[in-house]
Coordinates of C-alpha atoms and ligand atoms in Angstrom, one line a residue:
X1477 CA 4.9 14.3 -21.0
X1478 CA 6.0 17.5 -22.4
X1479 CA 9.7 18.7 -22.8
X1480 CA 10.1 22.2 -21.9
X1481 CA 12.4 24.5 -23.1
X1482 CA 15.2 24.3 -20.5
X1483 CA 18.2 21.9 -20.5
X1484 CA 20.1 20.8 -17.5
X1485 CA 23.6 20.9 -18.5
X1486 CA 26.3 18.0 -17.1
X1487 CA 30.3 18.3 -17.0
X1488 CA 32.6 15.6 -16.9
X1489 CA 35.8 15.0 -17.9
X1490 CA 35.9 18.4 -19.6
X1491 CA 32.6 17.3 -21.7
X1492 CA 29.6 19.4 -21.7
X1493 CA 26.1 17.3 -22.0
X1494 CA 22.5 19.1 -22.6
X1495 CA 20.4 17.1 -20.7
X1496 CA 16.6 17.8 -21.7
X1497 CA 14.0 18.5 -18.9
X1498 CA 10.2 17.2 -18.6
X1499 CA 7.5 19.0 -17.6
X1500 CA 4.9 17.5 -15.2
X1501 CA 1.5 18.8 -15.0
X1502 CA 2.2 19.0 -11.0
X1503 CA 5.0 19.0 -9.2
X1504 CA 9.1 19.6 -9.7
X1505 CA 10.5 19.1 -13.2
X1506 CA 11.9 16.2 -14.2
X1507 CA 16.3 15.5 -15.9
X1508 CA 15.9 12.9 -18.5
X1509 CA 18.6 11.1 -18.1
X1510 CA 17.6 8.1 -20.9
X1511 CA 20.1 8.6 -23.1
X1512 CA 23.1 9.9 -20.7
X1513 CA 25.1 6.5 -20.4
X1514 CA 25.0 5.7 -24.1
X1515 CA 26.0 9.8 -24.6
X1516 CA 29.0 10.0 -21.5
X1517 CA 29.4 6.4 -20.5
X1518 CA 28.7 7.3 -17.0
X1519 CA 24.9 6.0 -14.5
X1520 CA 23.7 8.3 -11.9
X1521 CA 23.7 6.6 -8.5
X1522 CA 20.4 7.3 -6.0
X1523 CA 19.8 3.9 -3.8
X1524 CA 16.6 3.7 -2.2
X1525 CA 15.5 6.2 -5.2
X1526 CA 14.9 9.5 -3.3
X1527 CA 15.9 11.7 -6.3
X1528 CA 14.1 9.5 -9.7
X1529 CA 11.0 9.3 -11.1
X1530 CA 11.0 6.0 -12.0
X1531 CA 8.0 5.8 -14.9
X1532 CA 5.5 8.3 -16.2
X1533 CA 2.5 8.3 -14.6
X1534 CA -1.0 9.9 -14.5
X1535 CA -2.6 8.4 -11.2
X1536 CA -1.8 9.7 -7.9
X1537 CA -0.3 12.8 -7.7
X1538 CA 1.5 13.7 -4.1
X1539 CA 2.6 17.2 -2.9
X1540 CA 4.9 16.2 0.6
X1541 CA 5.4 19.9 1.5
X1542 CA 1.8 20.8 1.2
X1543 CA 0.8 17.2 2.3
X1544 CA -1.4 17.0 -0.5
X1545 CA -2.5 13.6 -2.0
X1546 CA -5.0 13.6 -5.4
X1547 CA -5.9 10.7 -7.1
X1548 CA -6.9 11.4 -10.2
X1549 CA -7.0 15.3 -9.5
X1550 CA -9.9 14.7 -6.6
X1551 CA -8.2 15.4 -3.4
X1552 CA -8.0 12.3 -0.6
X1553 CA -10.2 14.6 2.0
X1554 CA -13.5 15.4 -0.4
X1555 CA -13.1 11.5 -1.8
X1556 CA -13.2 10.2 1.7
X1557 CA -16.1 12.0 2.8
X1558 CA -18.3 12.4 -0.3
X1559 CA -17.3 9.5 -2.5
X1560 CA -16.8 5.5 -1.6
X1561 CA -14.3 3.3 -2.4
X1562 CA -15.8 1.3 -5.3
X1563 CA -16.4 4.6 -7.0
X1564 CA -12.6 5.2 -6.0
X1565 CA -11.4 2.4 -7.5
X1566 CA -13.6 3.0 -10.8
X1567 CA -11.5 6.4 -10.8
X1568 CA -8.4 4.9 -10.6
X1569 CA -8.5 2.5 -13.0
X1570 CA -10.4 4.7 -15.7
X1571 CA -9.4 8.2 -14.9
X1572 CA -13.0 9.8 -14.1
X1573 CA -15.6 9.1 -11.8
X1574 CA -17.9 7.4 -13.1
X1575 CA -21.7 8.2 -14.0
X1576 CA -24.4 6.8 -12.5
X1577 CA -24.7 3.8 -15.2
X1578 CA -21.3 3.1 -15.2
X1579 CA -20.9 3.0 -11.4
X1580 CA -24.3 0.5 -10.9
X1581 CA -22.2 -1.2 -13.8
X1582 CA -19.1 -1.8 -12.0
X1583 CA -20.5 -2.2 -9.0
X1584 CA -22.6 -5.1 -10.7
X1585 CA -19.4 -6.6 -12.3
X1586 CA -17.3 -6.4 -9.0
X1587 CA -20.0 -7.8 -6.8
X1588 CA -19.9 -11.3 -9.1
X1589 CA -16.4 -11.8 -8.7
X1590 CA -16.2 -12.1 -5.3
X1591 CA -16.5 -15.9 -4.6
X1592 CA -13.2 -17.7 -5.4
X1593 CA -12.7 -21.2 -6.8
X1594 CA -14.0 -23.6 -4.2
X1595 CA -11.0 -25.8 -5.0
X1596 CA -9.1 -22.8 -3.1
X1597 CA -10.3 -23.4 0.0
X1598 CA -8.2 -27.2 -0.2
X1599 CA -5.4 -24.5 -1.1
X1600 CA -5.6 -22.8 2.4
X1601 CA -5.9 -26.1 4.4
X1602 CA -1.9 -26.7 3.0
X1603 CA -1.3 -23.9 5.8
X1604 CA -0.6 -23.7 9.1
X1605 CA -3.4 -22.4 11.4
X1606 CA -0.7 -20.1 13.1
X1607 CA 0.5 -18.3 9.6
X1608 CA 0.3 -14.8 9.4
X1609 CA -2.7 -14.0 7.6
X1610 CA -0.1 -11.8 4.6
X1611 CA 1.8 -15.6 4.8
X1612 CA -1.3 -17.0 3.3
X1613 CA -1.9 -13.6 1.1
X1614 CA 1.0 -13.8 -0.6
X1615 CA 0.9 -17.7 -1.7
X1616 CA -3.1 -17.2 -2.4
X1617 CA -2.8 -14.4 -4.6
X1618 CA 0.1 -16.0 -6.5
X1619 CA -1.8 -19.1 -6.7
X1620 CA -4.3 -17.1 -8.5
X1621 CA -2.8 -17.4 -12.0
X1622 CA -2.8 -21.1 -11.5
X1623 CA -6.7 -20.6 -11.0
X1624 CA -7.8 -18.3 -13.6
X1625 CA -6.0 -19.3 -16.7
X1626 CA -8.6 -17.5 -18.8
X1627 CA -7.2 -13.7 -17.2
X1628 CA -3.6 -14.2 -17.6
X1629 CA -2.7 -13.2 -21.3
X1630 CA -1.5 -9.3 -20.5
X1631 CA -1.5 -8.3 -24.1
X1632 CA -5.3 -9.5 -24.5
X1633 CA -6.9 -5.6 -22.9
X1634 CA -9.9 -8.0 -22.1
X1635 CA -8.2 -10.4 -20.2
X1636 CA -6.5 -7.5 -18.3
X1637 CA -10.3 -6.3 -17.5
X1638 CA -11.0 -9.4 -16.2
X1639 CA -8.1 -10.1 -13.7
X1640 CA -8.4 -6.8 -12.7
X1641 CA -12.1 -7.0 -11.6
X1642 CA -11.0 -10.5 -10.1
X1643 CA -8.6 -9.0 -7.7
X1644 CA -10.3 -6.4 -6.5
X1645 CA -13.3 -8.3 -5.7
X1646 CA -11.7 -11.0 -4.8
X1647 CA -8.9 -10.0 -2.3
X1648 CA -11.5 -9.2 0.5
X1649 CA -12.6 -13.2 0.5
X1650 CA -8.8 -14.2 0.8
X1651 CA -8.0 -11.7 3.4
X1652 CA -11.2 -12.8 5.2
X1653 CA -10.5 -16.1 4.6
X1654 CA -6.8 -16.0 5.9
X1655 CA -8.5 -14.5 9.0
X1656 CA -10.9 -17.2 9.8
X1657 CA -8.3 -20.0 9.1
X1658 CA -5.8 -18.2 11.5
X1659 CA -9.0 -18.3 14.0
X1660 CA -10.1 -21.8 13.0
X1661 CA -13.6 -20.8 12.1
X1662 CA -15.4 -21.8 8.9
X1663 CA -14.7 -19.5 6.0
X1664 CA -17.9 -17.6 5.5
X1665 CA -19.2 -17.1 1.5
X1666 CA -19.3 -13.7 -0.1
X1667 CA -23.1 -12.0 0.2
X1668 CA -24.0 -10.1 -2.7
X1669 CA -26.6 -8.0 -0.9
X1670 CA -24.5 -6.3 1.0
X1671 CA -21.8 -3.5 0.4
X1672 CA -17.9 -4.2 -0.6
X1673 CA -16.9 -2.9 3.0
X1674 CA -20.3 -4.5 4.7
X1675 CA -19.4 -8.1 2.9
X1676 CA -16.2 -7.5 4.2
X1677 CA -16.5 -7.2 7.9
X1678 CA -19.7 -10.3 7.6
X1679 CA -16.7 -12.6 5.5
X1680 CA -14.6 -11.8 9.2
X1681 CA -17.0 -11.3 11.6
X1682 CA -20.0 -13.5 10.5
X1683 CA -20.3 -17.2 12.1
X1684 CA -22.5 -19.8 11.2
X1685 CA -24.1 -20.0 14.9
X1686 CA -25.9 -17.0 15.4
X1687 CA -27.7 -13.9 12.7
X1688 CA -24.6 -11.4 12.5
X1689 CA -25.7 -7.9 11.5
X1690 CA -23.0 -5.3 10.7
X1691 CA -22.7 -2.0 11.9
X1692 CA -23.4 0.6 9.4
X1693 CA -21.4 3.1 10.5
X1694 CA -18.9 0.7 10.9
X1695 CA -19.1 -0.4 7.6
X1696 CA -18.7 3.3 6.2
X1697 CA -15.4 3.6 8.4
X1698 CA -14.1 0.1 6.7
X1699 CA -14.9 1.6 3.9
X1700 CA -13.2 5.0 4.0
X1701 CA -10.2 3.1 5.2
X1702 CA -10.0 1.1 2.1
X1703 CA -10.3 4.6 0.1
X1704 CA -7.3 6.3 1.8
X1705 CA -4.9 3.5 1.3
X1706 CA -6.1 2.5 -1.9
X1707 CA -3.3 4.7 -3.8
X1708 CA -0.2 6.2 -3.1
X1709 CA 2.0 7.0 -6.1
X1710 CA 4.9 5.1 -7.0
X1711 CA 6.5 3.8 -3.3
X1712 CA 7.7 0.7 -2.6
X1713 CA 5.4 -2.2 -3.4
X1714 CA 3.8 -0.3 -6.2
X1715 CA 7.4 0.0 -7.5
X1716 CA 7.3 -3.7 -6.7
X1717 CA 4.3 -4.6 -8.9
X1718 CA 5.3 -2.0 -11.3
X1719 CA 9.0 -4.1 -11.4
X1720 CA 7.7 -7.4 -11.5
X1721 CA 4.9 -6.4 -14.6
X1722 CA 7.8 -5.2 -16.5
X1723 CA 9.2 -8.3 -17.5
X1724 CA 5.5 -9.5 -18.5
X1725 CA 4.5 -11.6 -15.9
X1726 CA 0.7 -12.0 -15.1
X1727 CA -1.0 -10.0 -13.2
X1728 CA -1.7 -12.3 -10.1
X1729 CA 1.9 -12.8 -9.8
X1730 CA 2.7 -8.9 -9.9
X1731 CA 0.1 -8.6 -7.2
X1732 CA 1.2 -11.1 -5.1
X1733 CA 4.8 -9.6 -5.8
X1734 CA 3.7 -6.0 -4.3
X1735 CA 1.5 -7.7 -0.8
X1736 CA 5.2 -9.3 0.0
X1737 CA 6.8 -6.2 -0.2
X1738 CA 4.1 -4.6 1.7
X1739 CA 4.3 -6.8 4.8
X1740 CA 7.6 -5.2 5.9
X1741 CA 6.8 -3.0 8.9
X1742 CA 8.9 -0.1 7.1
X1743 CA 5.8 0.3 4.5
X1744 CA 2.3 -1.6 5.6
X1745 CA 3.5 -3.6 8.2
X1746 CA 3.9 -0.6 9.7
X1747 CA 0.2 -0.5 11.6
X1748 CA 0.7 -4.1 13.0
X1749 CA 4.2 -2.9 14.5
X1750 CA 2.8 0.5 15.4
X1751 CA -0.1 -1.3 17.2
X1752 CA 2.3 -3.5 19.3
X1753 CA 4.3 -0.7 20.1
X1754 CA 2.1 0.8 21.9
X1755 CA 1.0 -1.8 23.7
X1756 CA 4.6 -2.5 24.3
X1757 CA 4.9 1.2 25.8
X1758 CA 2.2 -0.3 27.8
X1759 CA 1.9 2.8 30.1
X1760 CA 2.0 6.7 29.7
X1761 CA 4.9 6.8 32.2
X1762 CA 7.0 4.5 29.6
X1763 CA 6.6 7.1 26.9
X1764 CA 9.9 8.6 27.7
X1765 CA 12.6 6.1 27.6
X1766 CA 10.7 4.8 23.9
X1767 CA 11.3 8.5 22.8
X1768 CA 15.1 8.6 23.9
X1769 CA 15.5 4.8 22.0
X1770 CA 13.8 6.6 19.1
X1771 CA 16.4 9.7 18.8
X1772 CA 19.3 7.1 19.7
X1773 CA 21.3 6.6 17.1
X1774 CA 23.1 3.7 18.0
X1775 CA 19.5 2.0 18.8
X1776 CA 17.4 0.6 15.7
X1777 CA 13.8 1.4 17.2
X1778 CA 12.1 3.6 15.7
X1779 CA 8.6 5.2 16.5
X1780 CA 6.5 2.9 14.2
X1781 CA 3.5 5.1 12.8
X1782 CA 6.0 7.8 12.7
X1783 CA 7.9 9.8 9.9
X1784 CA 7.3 9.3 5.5
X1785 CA 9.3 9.7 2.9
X1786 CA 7.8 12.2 0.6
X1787 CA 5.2 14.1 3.5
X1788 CA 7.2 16.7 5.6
X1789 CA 4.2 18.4 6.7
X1790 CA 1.6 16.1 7.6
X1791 CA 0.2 13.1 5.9
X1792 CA -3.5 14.0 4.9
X1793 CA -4.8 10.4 5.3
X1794 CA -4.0 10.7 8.7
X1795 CA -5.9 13.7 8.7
X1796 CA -9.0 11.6 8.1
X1797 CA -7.9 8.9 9.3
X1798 CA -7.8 10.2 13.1
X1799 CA -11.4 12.0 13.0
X1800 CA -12.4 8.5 11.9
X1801 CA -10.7 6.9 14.6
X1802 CA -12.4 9.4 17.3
X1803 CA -16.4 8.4 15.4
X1804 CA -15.2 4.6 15.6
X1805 CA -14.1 4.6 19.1
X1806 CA -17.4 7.1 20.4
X1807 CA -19.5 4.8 18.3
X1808 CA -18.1 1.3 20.5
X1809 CA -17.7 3.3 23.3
X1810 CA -13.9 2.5 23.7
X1811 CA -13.2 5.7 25.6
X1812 CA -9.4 6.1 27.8
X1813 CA -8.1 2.3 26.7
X1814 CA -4.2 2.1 28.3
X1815 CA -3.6 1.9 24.2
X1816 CA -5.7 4.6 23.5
X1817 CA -3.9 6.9 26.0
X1818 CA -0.7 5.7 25.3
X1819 CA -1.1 6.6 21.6
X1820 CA -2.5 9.9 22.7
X1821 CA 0.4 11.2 24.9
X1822 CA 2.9 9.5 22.3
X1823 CA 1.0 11.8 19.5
X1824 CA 1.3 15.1 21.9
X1825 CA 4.5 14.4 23.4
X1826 CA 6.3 14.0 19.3
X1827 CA 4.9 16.5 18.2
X1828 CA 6.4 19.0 20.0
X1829 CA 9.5 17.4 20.8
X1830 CA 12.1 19.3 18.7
X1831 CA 13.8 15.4 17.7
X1832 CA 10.5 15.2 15.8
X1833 CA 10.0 19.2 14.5
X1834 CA 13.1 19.3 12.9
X1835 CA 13.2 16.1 11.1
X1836 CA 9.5 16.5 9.7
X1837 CA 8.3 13.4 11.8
X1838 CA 4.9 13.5 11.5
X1839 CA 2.2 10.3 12.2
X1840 CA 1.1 8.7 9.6
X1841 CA -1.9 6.9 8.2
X1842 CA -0.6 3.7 10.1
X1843 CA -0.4 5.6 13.4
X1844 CA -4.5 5.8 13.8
X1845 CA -5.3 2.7 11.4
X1846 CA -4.3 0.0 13.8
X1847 CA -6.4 1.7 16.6
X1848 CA -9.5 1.9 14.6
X1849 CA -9.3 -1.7 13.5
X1850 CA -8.5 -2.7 16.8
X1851 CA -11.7 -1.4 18.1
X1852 CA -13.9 -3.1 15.6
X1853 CA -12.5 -6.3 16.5
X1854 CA -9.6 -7.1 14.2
X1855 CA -6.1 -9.1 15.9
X1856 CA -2.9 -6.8 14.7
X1857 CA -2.2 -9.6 12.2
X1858 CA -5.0 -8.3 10.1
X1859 CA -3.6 -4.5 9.7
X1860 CA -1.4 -5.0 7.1
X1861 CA -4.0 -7.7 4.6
X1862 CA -6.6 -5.0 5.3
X1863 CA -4.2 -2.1 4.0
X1864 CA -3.2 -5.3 0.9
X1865 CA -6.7 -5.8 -0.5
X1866 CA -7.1 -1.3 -0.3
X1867 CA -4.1 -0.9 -2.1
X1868 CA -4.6 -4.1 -5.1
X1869 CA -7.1 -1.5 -6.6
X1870 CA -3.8 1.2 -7.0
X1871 CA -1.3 -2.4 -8.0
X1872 CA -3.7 -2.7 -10.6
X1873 CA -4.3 0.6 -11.9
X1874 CA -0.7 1.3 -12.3
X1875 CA 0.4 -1.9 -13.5
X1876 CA -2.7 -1.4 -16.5
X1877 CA -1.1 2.1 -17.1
X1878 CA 2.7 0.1 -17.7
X1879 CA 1.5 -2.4 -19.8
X1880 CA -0.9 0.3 -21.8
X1881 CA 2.2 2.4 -22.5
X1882 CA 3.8 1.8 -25.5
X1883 CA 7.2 2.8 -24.3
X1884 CA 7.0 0.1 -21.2
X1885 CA 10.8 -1.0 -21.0
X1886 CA 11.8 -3.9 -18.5
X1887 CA 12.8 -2.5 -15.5
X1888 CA 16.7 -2.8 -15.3
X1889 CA 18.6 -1.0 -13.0
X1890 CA 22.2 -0.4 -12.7
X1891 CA 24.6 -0.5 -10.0
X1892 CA 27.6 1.1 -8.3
X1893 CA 30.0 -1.7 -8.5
X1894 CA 32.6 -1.8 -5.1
X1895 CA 33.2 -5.8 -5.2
X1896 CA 36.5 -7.3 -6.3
X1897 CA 38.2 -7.3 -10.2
X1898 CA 38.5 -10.0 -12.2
X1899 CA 41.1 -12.4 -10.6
X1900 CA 41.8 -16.1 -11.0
X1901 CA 40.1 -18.8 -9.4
X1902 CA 42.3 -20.9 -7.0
X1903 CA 42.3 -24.3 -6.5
X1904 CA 40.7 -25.5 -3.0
X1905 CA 44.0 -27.2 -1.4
X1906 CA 45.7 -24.0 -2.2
X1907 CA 43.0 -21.3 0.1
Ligands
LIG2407 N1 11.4 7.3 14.5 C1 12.6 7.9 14.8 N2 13.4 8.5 13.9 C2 13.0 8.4 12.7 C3 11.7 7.8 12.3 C4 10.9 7.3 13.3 N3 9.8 6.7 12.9 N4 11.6 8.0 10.9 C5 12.7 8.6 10.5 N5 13.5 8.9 11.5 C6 14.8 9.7 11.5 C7 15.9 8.8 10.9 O1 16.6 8.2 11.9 C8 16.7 9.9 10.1 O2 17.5 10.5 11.1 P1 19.0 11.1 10.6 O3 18.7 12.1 9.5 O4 19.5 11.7 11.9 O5 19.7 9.9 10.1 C9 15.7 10.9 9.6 O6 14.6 10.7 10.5 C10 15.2 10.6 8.2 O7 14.8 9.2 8.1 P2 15.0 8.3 6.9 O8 15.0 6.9 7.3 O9 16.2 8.8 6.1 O10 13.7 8.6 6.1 P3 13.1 7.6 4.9 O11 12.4 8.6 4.0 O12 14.1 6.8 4.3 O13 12.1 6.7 5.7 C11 10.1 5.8 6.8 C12 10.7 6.9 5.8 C13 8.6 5.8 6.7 C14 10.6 4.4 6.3 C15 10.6 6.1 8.2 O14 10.1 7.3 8.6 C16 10.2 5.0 9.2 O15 10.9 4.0 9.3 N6 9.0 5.2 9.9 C17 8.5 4.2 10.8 C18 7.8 3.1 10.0 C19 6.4 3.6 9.4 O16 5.6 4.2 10.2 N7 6.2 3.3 8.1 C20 4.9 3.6 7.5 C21 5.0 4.7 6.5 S1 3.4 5.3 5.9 C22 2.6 3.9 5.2 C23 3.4 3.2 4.1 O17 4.2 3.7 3.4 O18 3.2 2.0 4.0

C-alpha cells in the first residue's frame, strides 16, 4: 500500500492534524486514520461502514459507478464465459490463473476432498427434517473443526492449505446433503468422475432408484453461478469471516461465522425472498400496489432483488446472470411461467419508474438467481446454501490474506456512546 504525497488535514478544537493518505492501485484514495485517536483523542463515527476501508486487500476489486467487478484483475464477464469456477477459485486464492499443471493439480486435490466424515451424517440426523437447509449449514460447517482436528492450527501455512481445499470441496456435499434431509431422501456420495458443478446437481438431484444423468448445459450454468458469486470484496459476511479470523479462531468456525450472516435476506437471503416475492405478487396486475409499498416510507417492504450498496449503475453479475437465466429457461422450455412474467414486468416497470432512476435501484445478481435455480428444480430454501458454498472459496481467500499479513490486528471497533453515566446502583425495595 503506498502513501502518496497528499495529506488530509483535520481541525478540532483549534488543533491542526496531517492525516496521511493511501494510494490504492484502483479506486478512491484512502485517510489513514490509525493513529488519529492516540494523536486528537477523538474516533470517527460511520455505522454500517459506508465511508471505511476496513483492511488492505488485494482480491476483488469493485468499481459501483462503472459496475465493474475484477477478481484478481480478470473482469466477472470474460471469467464467466471463458474460465470455470475451479480455475476461479485457484485465482482467488493464489493470485493467477493457473497453468495447465497446476489447474489438473487442484482440480486433483479438490476432487478428493469431497466426501465428509461418515460420522457426519449421525451429525445431520440431530436435525429436524423441516430445518432450513442454511440451519443445518451453519451448525455443519461449525462442526467441521470438531472433525478435522489435523486443519485447525492457523499459524501452520499447511494446515491452512488443507482446510481450505476441505471447504471448498466439501461445502457442495453439506449443501447437498442439507437438501436431501430437508426432502427425506438418502444423502447421495460425492462422484469423482464428474465435474464440481456436475457432482453438484447428481449430490441433489440423483436418487438411488433410477440412472440420473445431468444436463450438461445445466451443469455449465451451475457452474457459472458459483463463479459470479464466488467473490465480492469486503461486504458483510466476508467482513464477518474477516471479523471472526481476527481473533484467531479456526477456519471452520470463521466460515460458518460468514454463511449466518449470509442467510439474512438483506445480503444472500436475498434470492430466496426475492423468489417469494414474486410469487407473492402472484400476478402482473399486482405489480402496482408492491411498487407503491416499496416507495412507502412508512412501509418496511422492499423490492427484494433490488438496489446494492456499492453498484449505482448496474450490477455486472446480473449482467450474466440474466442471459444465463434466458439459456436455462429456453433449454427446459419454461417459457411465460406467472413467475416468469411477473419478474419480467417488475424488471421493466422499476426500471423506468423515476422511484428507482433516482435512487440507483438497479436488480441485482439475486433478482435472476432464484429464477434460474428455480427452473432446474431447486425449492427457494436452497438459493441462499447455493450462493454459501460459491462464496466459501472468497471467505477463504480473504481470510488466508488476514492471517498472511503481518500487520493482522483483531478487529476492534469503537462506538458512539449515548447510554447513561456512571450512577449508583439502587437497592431493589427502593425502584
Ligand atoms: N426497494 C425499495 N427501496 C429501496 C430498496 C429496495 N430494494 N433498496 C434501497 N431502497 C431505498 C431506501 O429506502 C433508501 O431510500 P431513502 O434514501 O429515501 O431513505 C435508498 O434506496 C438507499 O437505500 P439504503 O438502504 O440506504 O441502501 P443500502 O446501501 O444500505 O442497502 C441493500 C443496500 C442491498 C441492503 C438494499 O438495496 C436492499 O435492502 N435491497 C433489497 C435486498 C437485496 O436485494 N439484497 C441483495 C443485495 S446483492 C447480493 C448480496 O449482497 O448478497
Amino acid at each position: 500500500m503506498a502513501e502518496t504525497a497528499k495529506t488530509a488535514t483535520l481541525t478540532l478544537d483549534g488543533e491542526t492534524y496531517e492525516l496521511p493518505v493511501l494510494s490504492p492501485s484502483a479506486g478512491p484514495d484512502v485517510v489513514d486514520i490509525r493513529k488519529l485517536y492516540a494523536q486528537a483523542d477523538v474516533f470517527t463515527y460511520d455505522p454500517g461502514f459506508t465511508s471505511t476501508a476496513s483492511c488492505e486487500s488485494a482480491i476483488t476489486f469493485i468499481d459501483g459507478d462503472k459496475g465493474e467487478l475484477l477478481y484478481r484483475g480478470y473482469p466477472i464477464d470474460q471469467l464467466a464465459e471463458k474460465s470455470h469456477y475451479l480455475e476461479v477459485c485457484y485465482l482467488l486464492l493464489n493470485g493467477e490463473l493457473p497453468n495447465k499443471t497446476e489447474l489438473e493439480d487442484f482440480e486433483y486435490r479438490i476432487t478428493r476432498h469431497t466426501m465428509v466424515h461418515e460420522q457426519m451424517h449421525n451429525f445431520f440426523r440431530g436435525f429436524r427434517r423441516d430445518s432450513h437447509p442454511m440451519a443445518t449449514m451453519v451448525g455443519v460447517v461449525g462442526a467441521m473443526s470438531a472433525f478435522y482436528h489435523d486443519s485447525l492450527d492457523i499459524n501452520d501455512p499447511w494446515q491452512r492449505e488443507v482446510a481450505s481445499m476441505r471447504l471448498i470441496a466439501k461445502l457442495p456435499t453439506i449443501a447437498a446433503m442439507a437438501y436431501k434431509y430437508s426432502v427425506g431422501q438418502p444423502f447421495v456420495y460425492p462422484r469423482n468422475d464428474l465435474g464440481y458443478a456436475e457432482n453438484f446437481l447428481n449430490m441433489c438431484f440423483s436418487v438411488p432408484a433410477e440412472p440420473y444423468k445431468v444436463e450438461p448445459a445445466l451443469a455449465k450454468a451451475m457452474d457459472r453461478i458459483f463463479t459470479l458469486h464466488a467473490d465480492h470484496e469486503q461486504n458483510a459476511s466476508t467482513s464477518t469471516v474477516r471479523l471472526a479470523g481476527s481473533s484467531g479462531a479456526n477456519p471452520f468456525a470463521c466460515i460458518a461465522a460468514g454463511i449466518a450472516c449470509l442467510w439474512g435476506p438483506a445480503h444472500g437471503g436475498a434470492n430466496q425472498a426475492c423468489l417469494e416475492m414474486l410469487r407473492e405478487i402472484g400476478t402482473v396486475d399486482q405489480i402496482p400496489e408492491y411498487i407503491a409499498r416499496a416507495k412507502d416510507k412508512n412501509d418496511p417492504f422492499r423490492l427484494m432483488g433490488f438496489g446494492h450498496r456499492v453498484y449505482k449503475n448496474f450490477d455486472p453479475r446480473a449482467k450474466v446472470m440474466k442471459e444465463s437465466a434466458d439459456e436455462v429457461l429456453d433449454l427446459l422450455g419454461v417459457h411465460n411461467n406467472e413467475t416468469l412474467q411477473v419478474a419480467k414486468e417488475l424488471e421493466r416497470i422499476a426500471l423506468e419508474d423515476p422511484y428507482f432512476v433516482e435512487k440507483k435501484l438497479y436488480p441485482n445478481v439475486d433478482f435472476y438467481s432464484g429464477i434460474i435455480l428455480e427452473a432446474m428444480g431447486f425449492p427457494t430454501s436452497m438459493f441462499t446454501p447455493i450462493f454459501a458454498l460459491s462464496r466459501t472459496v472468497g471467505w477463504i481467500s480473504q481470510w488466508k490474506e488476514m492471517i498472511e499479513d503481518p500487520t493482522n490486528k483483531i478487529g476492534r471497533p469503537r462506538q458512539l456512546y449515548t447510554g447513561a453515566t456512571m450512577r449508583d446502583y439502587v437497592d431493589v425495595s427502593k425502584r
